[in-house]
C-alpha positions as a Python dict, from the first residue, in 0.01 Angstrom:
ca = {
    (1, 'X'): (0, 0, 0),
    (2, 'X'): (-47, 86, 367),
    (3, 'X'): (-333, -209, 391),
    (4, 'X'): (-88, -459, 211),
    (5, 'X'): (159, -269, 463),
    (6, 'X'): (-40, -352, 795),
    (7, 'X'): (-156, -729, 643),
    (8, 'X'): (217, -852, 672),
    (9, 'X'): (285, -679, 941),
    (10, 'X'): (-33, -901, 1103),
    (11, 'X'): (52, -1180, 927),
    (12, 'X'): (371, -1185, 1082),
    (13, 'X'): (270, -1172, 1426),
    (14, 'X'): (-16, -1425, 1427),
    (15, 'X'): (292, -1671, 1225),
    (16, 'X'): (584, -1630, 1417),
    (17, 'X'): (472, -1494, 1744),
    (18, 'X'): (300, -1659, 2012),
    (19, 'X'): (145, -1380, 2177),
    (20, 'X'): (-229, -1325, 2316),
    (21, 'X'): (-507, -1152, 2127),
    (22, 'X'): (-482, -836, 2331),
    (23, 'X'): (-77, -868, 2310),
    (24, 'X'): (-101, -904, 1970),
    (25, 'X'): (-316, -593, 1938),
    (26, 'X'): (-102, -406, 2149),
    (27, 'X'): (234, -482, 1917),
    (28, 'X'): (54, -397, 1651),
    (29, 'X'): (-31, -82, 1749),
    (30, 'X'): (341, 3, 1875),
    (31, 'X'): (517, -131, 1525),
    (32, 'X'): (320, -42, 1247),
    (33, 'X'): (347, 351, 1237),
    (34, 'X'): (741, 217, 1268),
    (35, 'X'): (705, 41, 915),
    (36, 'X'): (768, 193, 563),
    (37, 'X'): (684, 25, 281),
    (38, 'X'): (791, 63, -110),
    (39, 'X'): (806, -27, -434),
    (40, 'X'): (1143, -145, -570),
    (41, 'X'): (1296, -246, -892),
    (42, 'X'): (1506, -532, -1001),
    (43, 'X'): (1880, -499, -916),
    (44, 'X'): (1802, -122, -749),
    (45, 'X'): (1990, -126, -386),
    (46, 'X'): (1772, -79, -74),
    (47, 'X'): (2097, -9, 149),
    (48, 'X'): (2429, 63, 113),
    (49, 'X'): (2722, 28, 373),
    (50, 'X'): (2689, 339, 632),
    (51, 'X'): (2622, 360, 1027),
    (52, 'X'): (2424, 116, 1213),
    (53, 'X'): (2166, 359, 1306),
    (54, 'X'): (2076, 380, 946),
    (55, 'X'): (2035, 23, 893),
    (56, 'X'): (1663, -141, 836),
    (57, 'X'): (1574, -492, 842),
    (58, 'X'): (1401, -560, 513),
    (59, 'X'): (1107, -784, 459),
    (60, 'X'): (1042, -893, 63),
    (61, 'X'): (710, -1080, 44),
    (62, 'X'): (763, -1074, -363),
    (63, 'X'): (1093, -1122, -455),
    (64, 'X'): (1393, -1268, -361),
    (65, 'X'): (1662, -1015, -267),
    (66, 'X'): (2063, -1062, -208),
    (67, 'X'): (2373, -877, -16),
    (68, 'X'): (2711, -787, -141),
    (69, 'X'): (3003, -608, -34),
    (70, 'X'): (3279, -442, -265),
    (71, 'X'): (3647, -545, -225),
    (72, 'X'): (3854, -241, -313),
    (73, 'X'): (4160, -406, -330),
    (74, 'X'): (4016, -633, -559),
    (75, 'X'): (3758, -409, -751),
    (76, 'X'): (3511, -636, -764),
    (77, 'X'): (3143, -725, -596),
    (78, 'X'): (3117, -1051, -359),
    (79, 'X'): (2819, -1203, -289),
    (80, 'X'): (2741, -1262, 97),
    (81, 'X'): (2415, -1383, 90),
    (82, 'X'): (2087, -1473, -46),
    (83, 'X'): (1712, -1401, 103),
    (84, 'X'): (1449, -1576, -44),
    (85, 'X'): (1077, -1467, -24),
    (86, 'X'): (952, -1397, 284),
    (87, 'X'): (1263, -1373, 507),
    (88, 'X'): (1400, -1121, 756),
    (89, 'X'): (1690, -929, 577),
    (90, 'X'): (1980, -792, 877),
    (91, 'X'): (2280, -787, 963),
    (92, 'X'): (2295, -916, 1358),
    (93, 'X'): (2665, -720, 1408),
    (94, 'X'): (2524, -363, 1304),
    (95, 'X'): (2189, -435, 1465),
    (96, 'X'): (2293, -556, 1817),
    (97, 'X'): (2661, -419, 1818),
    (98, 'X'): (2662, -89, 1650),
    (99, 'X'): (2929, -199, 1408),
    (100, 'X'): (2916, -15, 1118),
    (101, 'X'): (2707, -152, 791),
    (102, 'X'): (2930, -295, 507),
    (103, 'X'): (2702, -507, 279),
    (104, 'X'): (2464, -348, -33),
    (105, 'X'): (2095, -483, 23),
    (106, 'X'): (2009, -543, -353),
    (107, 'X'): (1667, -651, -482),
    (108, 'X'): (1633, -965, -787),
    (109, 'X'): (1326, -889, -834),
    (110, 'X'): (1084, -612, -869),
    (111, 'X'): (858, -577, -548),
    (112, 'X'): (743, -433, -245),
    (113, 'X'): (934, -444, 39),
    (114, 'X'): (873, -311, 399),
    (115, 'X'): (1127, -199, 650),
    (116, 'X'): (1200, -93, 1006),
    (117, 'X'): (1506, 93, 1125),
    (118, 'X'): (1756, -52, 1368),
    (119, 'X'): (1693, 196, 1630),
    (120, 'X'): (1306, 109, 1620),
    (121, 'X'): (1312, -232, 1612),
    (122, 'X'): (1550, -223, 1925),
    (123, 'X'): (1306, -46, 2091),
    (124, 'X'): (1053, -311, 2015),
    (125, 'X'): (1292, -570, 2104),
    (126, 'X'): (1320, -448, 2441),
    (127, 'X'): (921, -417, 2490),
    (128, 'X'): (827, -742, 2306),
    (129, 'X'): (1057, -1028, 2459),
    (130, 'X'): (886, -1237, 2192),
    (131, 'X'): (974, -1028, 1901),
    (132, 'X'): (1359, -1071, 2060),
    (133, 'X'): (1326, -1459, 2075),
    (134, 'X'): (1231, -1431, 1669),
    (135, 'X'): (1544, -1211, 1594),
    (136, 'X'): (1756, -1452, 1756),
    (137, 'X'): (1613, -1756, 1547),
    (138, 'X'): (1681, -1495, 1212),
    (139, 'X'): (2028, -1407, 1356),
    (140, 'X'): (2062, -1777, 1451),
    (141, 'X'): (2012, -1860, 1074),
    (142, 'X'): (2187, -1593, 918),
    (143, 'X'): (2473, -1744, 1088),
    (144, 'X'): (2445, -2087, 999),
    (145, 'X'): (2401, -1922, 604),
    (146, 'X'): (2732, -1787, 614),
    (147, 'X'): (2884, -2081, 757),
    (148, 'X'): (2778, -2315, 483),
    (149, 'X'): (2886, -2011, 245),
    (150, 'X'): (3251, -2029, 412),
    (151, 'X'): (3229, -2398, 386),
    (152, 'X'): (3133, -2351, 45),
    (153, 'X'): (3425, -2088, -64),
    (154, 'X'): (3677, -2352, 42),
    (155, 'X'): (3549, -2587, -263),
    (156, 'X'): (3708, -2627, -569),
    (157, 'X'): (3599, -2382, -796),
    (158, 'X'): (3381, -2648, -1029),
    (159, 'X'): (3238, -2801, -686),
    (160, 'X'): (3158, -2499, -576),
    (161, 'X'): (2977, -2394, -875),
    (162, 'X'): (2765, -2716, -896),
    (163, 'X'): (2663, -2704, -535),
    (164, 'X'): (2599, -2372, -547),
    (165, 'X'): (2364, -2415, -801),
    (166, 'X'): (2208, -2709, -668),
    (167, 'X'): (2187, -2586, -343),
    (168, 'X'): (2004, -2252, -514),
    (169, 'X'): (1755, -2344, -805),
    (170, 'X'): (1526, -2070, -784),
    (171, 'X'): (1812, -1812, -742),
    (172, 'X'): (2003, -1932, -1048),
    (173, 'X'): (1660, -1940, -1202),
    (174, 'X'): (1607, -1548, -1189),
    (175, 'X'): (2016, -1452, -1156),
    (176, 'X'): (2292, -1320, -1443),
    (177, 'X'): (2579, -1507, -1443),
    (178, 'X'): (2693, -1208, -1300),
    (179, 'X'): (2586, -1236, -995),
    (180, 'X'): (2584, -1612, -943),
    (181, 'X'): (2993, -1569, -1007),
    (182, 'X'): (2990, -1293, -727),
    (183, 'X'): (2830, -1529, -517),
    (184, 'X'): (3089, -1822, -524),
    (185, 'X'): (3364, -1588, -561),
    (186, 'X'): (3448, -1602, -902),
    (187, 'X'): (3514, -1369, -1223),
    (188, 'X'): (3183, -1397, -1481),
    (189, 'X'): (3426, -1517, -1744),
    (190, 'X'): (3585, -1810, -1451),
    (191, 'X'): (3266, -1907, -1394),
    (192, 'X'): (3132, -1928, -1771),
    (193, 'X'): (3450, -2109, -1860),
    (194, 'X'): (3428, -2368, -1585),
    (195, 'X'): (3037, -2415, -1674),
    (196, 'X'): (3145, -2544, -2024),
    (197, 'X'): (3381, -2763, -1931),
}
């Protein structure tokens, strides 16, 4: 696991960051010891809401993986966004801001994932100004994701369920209706009845 471990981390930086040989080298040497890697089941949580300095950014080169939070007034999960293979899983308000972590990181799939804490990667932020212009374009994306989910809420419940699933083959592909319900903000049974109509 640690050589699958050190490939993405190398495949990441020869991908996404336009650095020197040497450079390259040198961030490698500085991040990897940072990185865990593990193996994780279908539906198990990787995080749970907490402190910022316990947060990770995930990376799933397997399977796709989604957030949630839980509305206690409402007792009930809602969906807040979906990662699909191969992208950067944070949260840009606990990572840069310190505010405090209120999403579950939940797998779809079985896989391995790798992770670096918060606190680490803002270390490597602030001695890798390249690896700071990459979290920017992930934060930058993030937000234009919940945006379009916003957008999205503000549908008609039978639009929203068609676009949604239009707009998200492979996750309907792989998700309960469960969780495709919690992700347009709907009750399983709401959404099942809508779907047959």
């Amino acid at each position: 696991m640690k050589e699958h471990k050190n490939n993405l981390i190398k495949h990441y930086i020869k991908k996404m960051l336009n650095l020197t040989p040497d450079r390259e080298q040198l961030l490698f040497e500085r991040i990897a010891p940072m990185f865990s890697i593990q193996s994780a089941l279908k539906l198990q949580d990787l995080e749970s809401p907490g402190p910022a300095n316990e947060g990770r950014i995930w990376y799933s080169a397997q399977a796709m993986v989604h957030s949630y939070y839980y509305s206690k007034s409402r007792d009930a999960p809602y969906g807040t966004q979906i990662w699909k293979k191969r992208e950067a899983i944070l949260f840009a308000s606990s990572l840069l801001n310190g505010t405090d972590r209120t999403n579950y990181v939940q797998m779809l799939e079985d896989g391995i994932v790798t992770s670096i804490s918060y606190p680490d990667m803002l270390t490597i932020r602030s001695e890798f100004p390249e690896v700071s212009a990459d979290i920017e374009q992930v934060i930058l994306q993030n937000e234009q994701a919940y945006q379009h989910r916003v957008q999205l809420l503000n549908e008609p419940s039978l639009d929203r369920i068609m676009r949604f699933e239009k707009e998200n083959r492979l996750f309907c592909s792989i998700a309960s209706l469960h969780y495709k319900a919690m992700h347009v903000g709907l009750t399983r049974q709401t959404y099942a009845f809508l779907k047959k109509k």
